[in-house]
Structures are given as structure tokens and as C-alpha cells.
């Protein structure tokens, strides 16, 4: 009997499990652009355009390889509007009795497929290095699930940067070398960009017409949309940026959106590239003497360490993870996250770049927009939805642990051993934002004081009970205790006034 083989918009890999289980002679592939996936959160137009264009081209390549593909465009009059509805329609059309799918990367969609009135078999998505079973076994019985130990297991498992059972350079982690402040000059023109072809332009027109009120610019779309292009983007990064990736991994510059970052996450997460091939290319660059160990180890750790680890946490913790709010933060996400005016130069730049590119690099996400949300006590569910909407690489399995866990400490410390908060001093050290800011990063109180400076202490005081006993945070509390009492009162009353102005919708 005919089987339907479902391929989702982030499953665009020829070796995806459902495709491996399919029979070219009898089975029919179903791919569908649907309103529900594009609007359950209002995804950035560049993200929708990327997914749809890549889906159309993937479908074309499958047809070229002899597969029968039923592809639904968003504007097809018969389009049922959701993945299950499209499966039902195609089942009726073909008489198929069964659907084979690769397990989606979001509980919401897993649930929708399991509830669909069809026989659906979900196969494990094995485009990752660690299976759910392996992650569960690793997590079992551990008091703390620290990424570093998981990462070492992944190094051993893959053999990446290993020699005779030991880590190359006799150290697992070279992060110490990867915290250089913003350089004066960047000798890299940024990620490879791709002129939209006819298919991409059609998709862009469709997206512009269908989602006019989604936050973000569609103009300037220049992402790769095929595996062949993504491979070229990868080679470009390895050749031109990887050697300096490590040194300036945590730096930020007003005038440079990408520094030496890869901007490969959209391709990796959509399935156009695989994690192992990227890491092997990076390792080769080290073995060829093209890139230093701190850059290559740091880069590989992000992929086989952090990326695999956050996925493990997402599936281990279950569907309620995205609703966690350990710090009981309740403030609404301020309008400045949607591009309303702000006098904070760092926030204004990070949000503007997000609107324009659907991309910000890790430290912008963690230490600018994430840091501000955490300090200001914003509802983590709203923060999570914002990150899921605005970034081209955002799929819940990877976005939610990074936001709920790493950035907002809303999981109570499963991912982060302490909250990622900082005053303006850190931002000033790692960037040149403060030089062009309305506020003064040196001022600790008063009208001109950097909001991060007052909110930082306000956050620590609000959560004193929880954090003052944390060995990694004792220093911060001791610094506070050493301050003059009058100064401390002024800091807290300035913070309170600032938050009131934020709540009142004033420009801060
Ligand atoms: P590079 O800095 O060049 O890193 C190389 C690769 O490592 C990335 O392509 C990515 O695949 C991987 N990587 C690096 N850090 C992480 C991480 N913490 N978790 C998972 N993979 C990582 N990443 C996403 O892929 N999707 C998301 O939705 C996402 N949301 C985030 C939300 C917050 C609040 C934070 C703090 C981080 C988030 N990240 C997310 C992680 C990270 O910011 C992005 O992976 C990275 O910015 C992608 O850009 P890049 O390819 O230039 O990365
Ligand atoms: C993100 C996305 C978007 C915007 N649109 C579609 C779509 O129309 N059809 C589809 O199959 N997939 C889409 N996706 C990706 C899914 O949302 C993704 O598979 C789930 O969120 C699980 O990661
Ligand atoms: Fe951001 Fe404060 Fe620096 Fe302004 S002074 S750019 S608000 S850290």
C-alpha cells in the first residue's frame, strides 16, 4: 500500500530518517507550505522565505532523483493550512494508509502528528550525534547536567580533535583564549551571500503578500537555499573566518553584524548541512595549519557540545519546559524589542540588526537582548516567543533551551549554573557600543547612568535569597555589601524609576 513520507521545512536532508525508510517505487513524498507553521508564532519574513525557498528547491531535487513529490504551495487553493490537514488531503488523494515522518523538533508538532486521524509512524531524527537514549543515559543520576562533560563524551564518540584517546593540545577547552575584546578592524567581509533566483523571488513575493505584519525586513534576502550553496557558504567560512573565530567569538561591534561568526546555523538546522561534515571541515583546517586550535576547538564545541546538549535538554525536560518561570518574572516584553525607539545604543543596534537580517550572533542574543530581558524581569514565555519569531535559525528544540534555560534562568539552573547577567561594564569591554550611547556606562546612578548598571544590582537584590549562596556569585554580593548604603539606596530607587518608565511605555 502507498505510504506518505512527510518532509518538514527543517528536514531538508537526503539522509533524513523518513526518506531512508521510503520506497521510491511506491511511496509518495509530502511537503507543504502551511499557514499554521508560519504563524503559530509570527516568524520573521526572511525565515519564512528561507524555509519555503529551500523546501521548493529540495522538492525539485527529489523529483530529479526520481521521487514522486506532492508539494503544496502556500497559495494553492486546496491547501488545508496545517501539516496534519495536508497529510489528510494527500491520503485521500492517493489512498495512502500510512504516514512515515521523522520526529519533528517541537513538541507542538509531534503532538499534532500523533493526534492526526491517520496511522503515523515517527522515526527518530538521527541527523544528530547523540540519540535521545544516549543523552538520557548520560543525564541519568547526575546532580548537574553540565555541558562540558557531555561535550567531552561527544569528542570521544566522534574522535574529533582527539589523538591517542586524548584531546589535541592536551586540553579539552580553549575558551580562555576566546574572550578578546572587540578588535579595531575586521578582516572579513562576512558570510557568503546568494542573489535570489526566480524561485526565491517568487517565494519572496508570496511572503511579502501573505505576512505583511510580521516583524522584519524581507529586502536584502541573501541566504543559501540549497545544499550546494550551503556547502559553499561553509567553505567560505572555513577559509576566511574560522582562523579568527575563536579570538573574537565574544566581541561585538556597532558597525559589523557578523564579525568572524559562521552564520551556518540556518543551514544546519534546516538540514542543508550536517553537524559532522562542518566539524570535520573545521578539524581539517586545524590539521592543515590553516586555523589555530583555540578557534577550531571553540567552533567544534558549539556544534557537538552546545547544539547537541541543548537538544538533549529540550527532549529530556518535556513539553512543559517552555512554560518555566523559576524567577517568577512577569513584565511584558517592551515595545523596544519590536523596534520602538530606545536610547540604549546596544539594544537599538541588536534589535535593528535582528529586524534587518533575522540574525544576531550569540553574545548579542545572550548579553544584550537576553541580559536586558533578564535584568528587567520580563516574562520568559514572551522572551522565548520573541527569539523563536525573529531568528532565521530558530526552531524550538534549539531556541527554547537557549532562551528559557541559558539566557533567562527560567528553568531554575538546569542549563546555566548562574544567570548570565552583567552590568554595562561587560558590554563596554566586549564592544564599542557604549562610545555612541546616550547613556554613560561609567555612571552608576542618575539620569545618565547606563540602564544595565542599575538594573544589574536591582536583579541581584530581587533574587538575593536564591543567588547569594551560589559560590559563583558570592563576589557580586560582597561587592554590593561594600558599597555605601546611601549609594545602594540610590541605585535601587533609580532602577525602580527606570522600570516604571519602561512599564509606562516611555522611551528609555
Ligand atoms: P557561530 O557563533 O559561528 O557558531 C557556530 C555554530 O555553533 C552555530 O552555527 C550553531 O549551530 C552552533 N551553536 C553555537 N552556539 C550554540 C548554542 N548555544 N546552541 C546551539 N547551537 C549553537 N541557535 C540556534 O541555532 N537557533 C536558535 O534559535 C538559537 N536561539 C538562541 C537564543 C538565545 C537567547 C541564545 C543566547 C542563543 C541562541 N542560539 C540559537 C545559539 C547561538 O546564538 C546561535 O547558534 C548562533 O548565534 C548562530 O550563529 P552562527 O552560525 O554565526 O554561530
Ligand atoms: C518554520 C517553518 C515554517 C515557517 N513553515 C513551514 C511550513 O510551511 N511547512 C513545514 O513543513 N515546515 C515549516 N517550518 C518548519 C516547522 O515549523 C518545523 O518543522 C517545526 O517547528 C519543528 O522543528
Ligand atoms: Fe548599552 Fe549601557 Fe553601553 Fe549604552 S552605555 S551601549 S545602554 S551598555
XYZ file of C-alpha atoms and ligand atoms in Angstrom:
592
model
C 0.000 0.000 0.000
C 1.139 3.559 -0.741
C 2.780 5.332 2.162
C 3.101 9.098 2.572
C 6.564 10.293 3.511
C 6.416 13.631 5.308
C 9.330 16.035 4.927
C 9.079 19.186 7.073
C 10.700 22.530 6.358
C 13.621 21.794 8.665
C 14.137 18.243 7.425
C 15.721 19.056 4.086
C 18.373 16.325 4.159
C 18.646 13.433 1.726
C 19.592 11.144 4.592
C 16.667 12.115 6.837
C 15.155 9.036 8.508
C 11.737 9.104 6.772
C 13.374 9.224 3.362
C 15.682 6.349 4.192
C 12.629 4.305 5.160
C 10.809 5.092 1.916
C 10.435 3.103 -1.266
C 10.906 5.228 -4.379
C 8.799 2.875 -6.423
C 5.647 3.056 -4.329
C 5.789 5.855 -1.753
C 4.834 9.499 -2.150
C 6.618 12.382 -0.525
C 4.504 15.139 1.008
C 5.861 18.637 1.527
C 3.610 21.546 2.420
C 3.954 25.277 2.918
C 1.244 25.951 5.501
C -0.125 28.985 7.308
C -0.143 27.325 10.709
C 3.633 26.745 10.695
C 4.343 30.292 9.533
C 2.005 31.957 12.030
C 1.817 29.919 15.276
C 4.415 32.489 16.150
C 4.781 35.285 13.629
C 8.068 34.228 12.076
C 10.405 36.792 10.541
C 9.687 37.154 6.784
C 13.282 36.204 5.917
C 12.878 32.995 7.898
C 9.662 32.040 6.109
C 11.215 32.910 2.747
C 14.295 30.835 3.556
C 12.239 27.795 4.561
C 9.835 27.976 1.626
C 12.550 28.597 -0.986
C 14.701 25.791 0.422
C 11.661 23.480 0.554
C 10.771 24.170 -3.091
C 14.314 23.522 -4.257
C 14.629 20.384 -2.143
C 11.367 19.081 -3.631
C 12.742 19.795 -7.083
C 15.932 17.862 -6.354
C 13.903 14.927 -5.010
C 11.854 14.855 -8.185
C 15.096 14.954 -10.172
C 16.234 11.905 -8.227
C 13.098 10.017 -9.231
C 10.851 10.541 -6.213
C 7.169 11.295 -6.532
C 6.566 14.513 -4.597
C 3.247 16.138 -3.742
C 4.173 19.706 -2.921
C 1.665 22.268 -1.612
C 2.430 25.912 -2.098
C 1.006 28.317 0.459
C -1.339 29.858 -2.111
C -2.673 26.568 -3.504
C -6.451 26.913 -3.284
C -6.793 23.397 -1.834
C -4.132 23.956 0.846
C -5.543 22.764 4.192
C -3.438 25.244 6.184
C -1.689 22.834 8.541
C 0.619 19.847 8.302
C -1.980 17.300 9.535
C -4.644 18.784 7.231
C -2.326 18.455 4.264
C -1.495 14.862 5.174
C -5.207 14.011 5.364
C -5.859 15.637 1.991
C -2.954 13.782 0.381
C -4.017 10.492 1.995
C -7.485 10.847 0.475
C -5.997 11.794 -2.887
C -3.592 8.861 -3.065
C -5.413 6.254 -0.989
C -2.365 6.033 1.269
C -2.942 4.183 4.521
C 0.102 5.246 6.471
C 2.398 8.209 7.061
C 6.092 7.907 7.835
C 7.631 11.025 9.349
C 10.865 11.995 11.029
C 10.079 13.169 14.542
C 9.660 16.981 14.447
C 11.852 19.263 16.538
C 8.977 20.712 18.515
C 6.558 19.064 20.966
C 3.643 21.031 19.489
C 4.041 19.400 16.094
C 4.872 15.952 17.484
C 1.592 16.148 19.355
C -0.325 17.329 16.270
C 1.006 14.397 14.231
C 0.266 11.907 16.986
C -3.288 13.246 17.250
C -3.913 13.198 13.493
C -6.624 10.725 12.417
C -4.079 8.762 10.388
C -1.635 5.977 11.078
C 1.564 7.990 11.642
C 4.945 6.425 12.413
C 7.518 8.841 13.836
C 11.137 7.827 13.293
C 13.905 9.224 15.433
C 15.673 12.177 13.838
C 19.200 10.776 13.653
C 20.830 13.767 11.991
C 22.361 14.461 15.414
C 25.363 12.916 17.098
C 23.609 11.879 20.294
C 20.375 9.905 20.324
C 17.719 10.675 22.940
C 18.645 7.391 24.605
C 22.319 8.329 24.805
C 21.510 11.734 26.276
C 19.138 10.219 28.826
C 21.793 7.695 29.820
C 24.356 10.481 30.203
C 21.940 12.580 32.296
C 20.800 9.690 34.487
C 21.858 10.092 38.112
C 23.882 13.288 37.569
C 23.381 16.090 40.064
C 24.161 18.742 37.479
C 23.905 18.429 33.700
C 26.948 20.457 32.718
C 27.591 20.813 29.005
C 31.361 20.474 29.359
C 31.220 16.796 30.427
C 28.702 15.918 27.771
C 30.921 17.638 25.211
C 33.926 15.534 26.194
C 31.867 12.406 25.586
C 30.962 13.726 22.150
C 34.641 14.351 21.404
C 35.417 10.763 22.389
C 32.473 9.453 20.395
C 33.317 11.346 17.193
C 37.109 11.288 17.567
C 37.139 14.978 16.632
C 40.330 16.705 17.815
C 41.460 13.540 19.577
C 44.857 11.870 19.467
C 45.583 8.576 21.184
C 42.459 8.912 23.309
C 43.496 12.383 24.489
C 42.332 15.833 23.423
C 44.589 17.557 20.925
C 46.718 20.174 22.697
C 46.180 18.297 25.988
C 43.203 20.470 26.871
C 39.528 19.892 26.237
C 38.591 23.540 26.183
C 40.456 26.610 24.928
C 37.761 29.107 25.873
C 40.199 31.055 27.966
C 41.792 32.331 24.722
C 38.444 33.188 23.162
C 37.394 36.280 25.041
C 39.264 39.051 23.318
C 37.625 42.465 23.257
C 36.294 43.955 20.045
C 39.095 44.427 17.509
C 39.683 47.749 15.752
C 39.311 46.158 12.391
C 37.613 43.078 10.956
C 39.441 41.453 8.050
C 36.433 39.543 6.796
C 33.660 40.719 4.531
C 31.052 38.480 6.175
C 29.196 35.327 5.170
C 28.814 34.372 1.535
C 25.652 35.863 0.104
C 23.444 34.499 -2.662
C 21.444 36.512 -5.152
C 17.806 35.299 -5.122
C 16.925 33.269 -8.225
C 13.440 33.064 -9.796
C 12.179 30.522 -7.248
C 13.382 32.587 -4.305
C 11.936 35.759 -5.808
C 8.530 34.066 -6.258
C 8.647 32.977 -2.635
C 9.626 36.471 -1.506
C 6.619 37.947 -3.335
C 4.364 35.362 -1.711
C 5.779 36.043 1.747
C 5.511 39.820 1.319
C 1.865 39.485 0.305
C 0.923 36.846 2.899
C 2.631 38.079 6.068
C 2.721 41.881 5.766
C 2.545 42.481 9.520
C 5.340 40.150 10.633
C 8.310 41.927 12.223
C 11.387 42.033 9.995
C 12.716 43.108 6.625
C 12.486 40.877 3.597
C 14.679 43.123 1.443
C 18.235 42.027 1.023
C 17.427 38.309 1.369
C 20.717 36.620 0.526
C 20.760 33.259 2.305
C 21.751 29.988 0.665
C 18.673 27.915 -0.162
C 20.207 24.689 -1.489
C 22.707 22.224 -0.079
C 25.177 23.113 -2.823
C 25.042 26.804 -1.838
C 25.217 25.973 1.864
C 28.376 23.929 1.209
C 29.893 26.961 -0.496
C 28.914 29.150 2.487
C 30.610 26.627 4.762
C 33.814 26.549 2.710
C 33.875 30.355 2.643
C 33.621 30.494 6.438
C 36.315 27.843 6.977
C 38.722 29.614 4.633
C 38.139 33.223 5.559
C 36.717 33.464 9.076
C 37.449 30.335 11.112
C 41.081 31.253 11.845
C 39.919 34.309 13.823
C 36.592 32.880 15.045
C 37.964 31.965 18.458
C 39.742 35.187 19.302
C 36.718 37.413 18.787
C 33.907 34.978 19.500
C 32.515 37.156 22.307
C 33.174 40.568 20.741
C 30.552 42.972 19.382
C 30.846 45.943 17.063
C 28.304 48.630 16.153
C 29.318 48.613 12.500
C 29.806 44.884 11.982
C 26.969 42.394 12.274
C 28.840 39.152 11.754
C 32.451 39.587 12.909
C 34.007 36.125 12.359
C 30.834 34.127 13.032
C 29.780 31.323 10.720
C 26.104 32.145 10.059
C 25.734 28.447 9.268
C 23.022 27.746 11.861
C 20.111 28.231 9.408
C 21.591 25.653 7.034
C 22.484 23.237 9.789
C 19.086 23.482 11.476
C 17.118 23.174 8.228
C 19.138 20.113 7.231
C 21.097 21.527 4.298
C 24.325 20.772 6.179
C 25.162 18.090 8.715
C 26.945 18.722 12.029
C 29.707 16.197 11.440
C 30.694 17.447 7.986
C 31.054 21.009 9.295
C 33.172 19.865 12.224
C 35.330 17.647 10.024
C 35.976 20.571 7.674
C 36.954 22.715 10.670
C 39.228 19.985 12.040
C 40.883 19.629 8.645
C 41.628 23.368 8.682
C 43.428 22.833 12.004
C 45.352 19.783 10.752
C 46.378 21.736 7.635
C 47.744 24.529 9.804
C 45.149 26.941 8.436
C 43.315 27.656 11.727
C 44.569 27.607 15.341
C 43.371 25.181 17.975
C 41.501 27.789 20.040
C 39.364 28.702 17.013
C 38.711 25.146 15.874
C 38.088 23.676 19.305
C 35.806 26.597 20.184
C 33.846 26.191 16.968
C 33.522 22.404 17.205
C 32.406 22.733 20.842
C 29.489 24.937 19.788
C 28.255 22.249 17.419
C 28.976 18.888 19.019
C 28.763 20.342 22.529
C 26.204 23.112 22.918
C 23.960 22.266 19.991
C 23.640 18.589 20.891
C 23.374 19.334 24.601
C 20.509 21.850 24.290
C 18.622 19.403 22.089
C 19.093 16.717 24.720
C 17.731 19.040 27.406
C 14.707 20.055 25.312
C 13.588 16.470 24.832
C 14.596 15.333 28.306
C 12.636 18.091 30.033
C 9.428 17.600 28.063
C 6.704 19.838 26.633
C 6.301 21.998 29.765
C 9.855 23.315 29.554
C 8.859 26.401 27.551
C 6.448 27.478 30.299
C 9.044 27.505 33.086
C 9.419 30.713 35.079
C 11.633 29.909 38.058
C 12.331 33.575 38.808
C 8.640 34.493 38.505
C 9.279 37.283 36.059
C 6.059 38.893 34.840
C 6.837 42.117 32.990
C 5.572 42.372 29.400
C 8.146 42.448 26.631
C 8.716 46.149 25.952
C 7.997 47.668 22.555
C 11.675 48.348 22.000
C 12.071 44.628 21.155
C 9.859 45.357 18.158
C 11.965 48.283 17.025
C 10.413 51.125 19.025
C 12.835 53.869 19.894
C 15.358 53.288 22.662
C 18.261 55.402 23.817
C 20.280 52.277 24.673
C 22.621 52.027 21.725
C 23.458 48.341 22.258
C 19.785 47.343 22.369
C 18.876 49.538 19.444
C 21.676 48.034 17.316
C 20.935 44.419 18.278
C 17.218 44.810 17.562
C 17.757 46.705 14.293
C 20.154 44.024 13.081
C 17.652 41.340 14.066
C 14.903 43.129 12.136
C 17.116 43.543 9.064
C 18.967 40.226 8.983
C 16.947 37.763 11.097
C 20.368 37.151 12.644
C 22.350 38.260 15.659
C 25.357 36.422 16.973
C 25.469 34.585 20.254
C 26.771 37.337 22.507
C 24.262 39.835 21.143
C 21.474 37.340 21.896
C 22.828 36.404 25.317
C 24.434 39.546 26.712
C 22.416 42.326 25.054
C 18.773 41.389 24.386
C 18.765 38.385 26.736
C 20.635 40.167 29.515
C 18.282 43.163 29.389
C 15.172 40.944 29.480
C 16.518 39.035 32.475
C 17.585 42.149 34.380
C 14.254 43.851 33.690
C 12.298 40.794 34.837
C 10.450 40.106 31.604
C 8.109 37.131 31.335
C 10.312 34.350 29.903
C 7.480 32.947 27.781
C 7.274 36.261 25.924
C 11.056 36.342 25.615
C 11.042 32.785 24.272
C 8.389 33.617 21.680
C 10.352 36.655 20.567
C 13.502 34.602 19.944
C 11.507 31.903 18.164
C 9.954 34.506 15.869
C 12.831 36.735 14.970
C 15.802 34.473 14.161
C 16.184 32.547 10.949
C 17.785 29.612 12.770
C 15.092 29.383 15.472
C 13.377 26.027 15.939
C 12.031 25.255 19.356
C 14.358 22.340 20.196
C 17.360 24.699 19.993
C 15.825 28.096 20.709
C 13.899 27.215 23.885
C 16.764 25.774 25.959
C 18.964 28.676 24.913
C 16.312 31.224 25.887
C 14.421 29.649 28.776
C 17.497 27.958 30.204
C 20.740 29.625 29.255
C 19.527 33.183 28.854
C 16.591 33.652 31.243
C 17.436 31.127 34.006
C 13.727 30.301 33.895
C 14.449 26.562 34.244
C 15.958 27.248 37.663
C 19.507 26.349 36.649
C 19.349 23.162 34.596
C 21.483 24.673 31.828
C 23.241 27.602 33.482
C 24.988 27.292 36.825
C 24.417 31.019 37.338
C 22.388 33.629 35.493
C 24.054 35.334 32.518
C 23.693 38.905 33.762
C 26.093 41.798 33.522
C 26.255 45.497 34.073
C 27.303 47.873 31.296
C 30.981 47.277 32.121
C 30.990 43.892 30.385
C 29.268 45.308 27.300
C 31.733 48.168 27.239
C 34.679 45.770 27.475
C 33.454 43.491 24.689
C 32.077 46.083 22.253
C 32.250 49.658 21.054
C 28.517 50.245 21.602
C 28.947 52.454 24.646
C 31.030 55.010 22.763
C 27.966 56.091 20.783
C 25.353 55.769 23.508
C 23.067 58.385 25.041
C 23.858 56.847 28.425
C 27.159 56.835 30.229
C 28.480 53.382 31.010
C 30.680 54.853 33.741
C 27.740 56.389 35.613
C 26.303 54.117 38.272
C 23.341 56.303 39.246
C 21.445 59.306 37.932
C 19.634 60.158 34.709
C 22.631 59.428 32.522
C 23.546 56.092 34.108
C 23.589 53.074 31.821
C 20.341 51.131 32.484
C 22.300 47.875 32.675
C 24.237 49.323 35.637
C 21.218 49.998 37.840
C 19.158 47.019 36.709
C 22.053 44.658 37.389
C 22.014 45.403 41.110
C 18.246 45.505 41.206
C 18.170 41.978 39.736
C 20.709 40.686 42.250
C 18.788 42.199 45.151
C 15.416 40.921 43.904
C 16.845 37.410 43.822
C 19.228 37.630 46.755
C 17.728 34.671 48.532
C 18.223 32.410 45.548
C 21.659 33.546 44.390
C 23.668 34.908 47.308
C 24.665 31.390 48.334
C 25.802 30.488 44.807
C 29.598 30.089 45.010
C 29.989 31.687 41.584
C 28.054 34.775 42.665
C 29.391 35.442 46.128
C 31.778 38.096 44.798
C 28.940 40.128 43.360
C 27.055 40.180 46.641
C 30.215 41.031 48.567
C 30.842 43.975 46.209
C 27.326 45.210 46.936
C 27.835 44.895 50.677
C 30.991 47.011 50.468
C 29.118 49.893 48.816
C 27.996 52.890 50.769
C 24.420 52.475 51.988
C 23.258 55.774 50.519
C 24.647 54.778 47.139
C 22.893 51.437 47.321
C 19.566 53.132 48.058
C 20.026 55.468 45.103
C 20.854 52.558 42.771
C 17.696 50.704 43.776
C 15.435 53.754 43.578
C 16.898 54.644 40.151
C 16.228 51.090 38.999
C 12.683 51.239 40.247
C 12.085 54.584 38.478
C 13.564 53.183 35.271
C 11.315 50.131 35.363
C 8.301 52.334 35.991
C 9.177 54.405 32.941
C 9.584 51.197 30.940
C 6.149 49.992 32.077
C 4.616 53.353 31.222
C 5.883 52.960 27.660
C 8.379 55.831 27.918
C 11.470 55.750 25.753
C 14.385 54.547 27.825
P 28.674 30.651 15.426
O 28.974 31.546 16.571
O 29.517 30.800 14.235
O 28.715 29.151 15.980
C 28.835 28.018 15.136
C 27.668 27.089 15.265
O 27.597 26.561 16.561
C 26.310 27.716 15.011
O 26.021 27.745 13.643
C 25.368 26.827 15.788
O 24.897 25.769 15.002
C 26.236 26.278 16.895
N 25.950 26.935 18.174
C 26.659 27.919 18.763
N 26.148 28.198 19.980
C 25.077 27.398 20.141
C 24.136 27.234 21.180
N 24.198 27.938 22.309
N 23.155 26.352 20.992
C 23.066 25.630 19.857
N 23.930 25.734 18.840
C 24.935 26.606 18.989
N 20.953 28.863 17.980
C 20.183 28.315 17.028
O 20.688 27.589 16.180
N 18.848 28.542 16.986
C 18.225 29.343 17.899
O 17.019 29.544 17.837
C 19.023 29.952 18.904
N 18.452 30.769 19.827
C 19.240 31.346 20.789
C 18.632 32.149 21.756
C 19.394 32.721 22.746
C 18.729 33.566 23.803
C 20.783 32.496 22.774
C 21.613 33.110 23.846
C 21.387 31.704 21.828
C 20.638 31.107 20.829
N 21.221 30.265 19.860
C 20.421 29.689 18.912
C 22.640 29.913 19.906
C 23.561 30.820 19.064
O 23.326 32.164 19.403
C 23.382 30.611 17.579
O 23.524 29.231 17.276
C 24.419 31.346 16.773
O 24.332 32.722 17.050
C 24.205 31.087 15.299
O 25.032 31.905 14.530
P 26.363 31.382 13.844
O 26.063 30.278 12.898
O 27.031 32.590 13.266
O 27.136 30.824 15.084
C 9.482 27.150 10.401
C 8.596 26.584 9.359
C 7.783 27.434 8.598
C 7.837 28.904 8.736
N 6.934 26.944 7.694
C 6.874 25.610 7.475
C 5.964 25.069 6.526
O 5.184 25.775 5.918
N 5.972 23.731 6.343
C 6.794 22.901 7.036
O 6.765 21.694 6.787
N 7.633 23.398 7.959
C 7.700 24.720 8.198
N 8.528 25.220 9.149
C 9.301 24.275 9.964
C 8.441 23.657 11.092
O 7.831 24.683 11.858
C 9.331 22.764 11.945
O 9.439 21.543 11.289
C 8.812 22.526 13.339
O 8.725 23.714 14.061
C 9.692 21.535 14.094
O 11.015 21.977 14.226
Fe 24.327 49.673 26.284
Fe 24.760 50.928 28.606
Fe 26.692 50.815 26.794
Fe 24.539 52.312 26.374
S 26.056 52.594 27.951
S 25.525 50.940 24.905
S 22.944 51.074 27.334
S 25.795 49.084 27.868
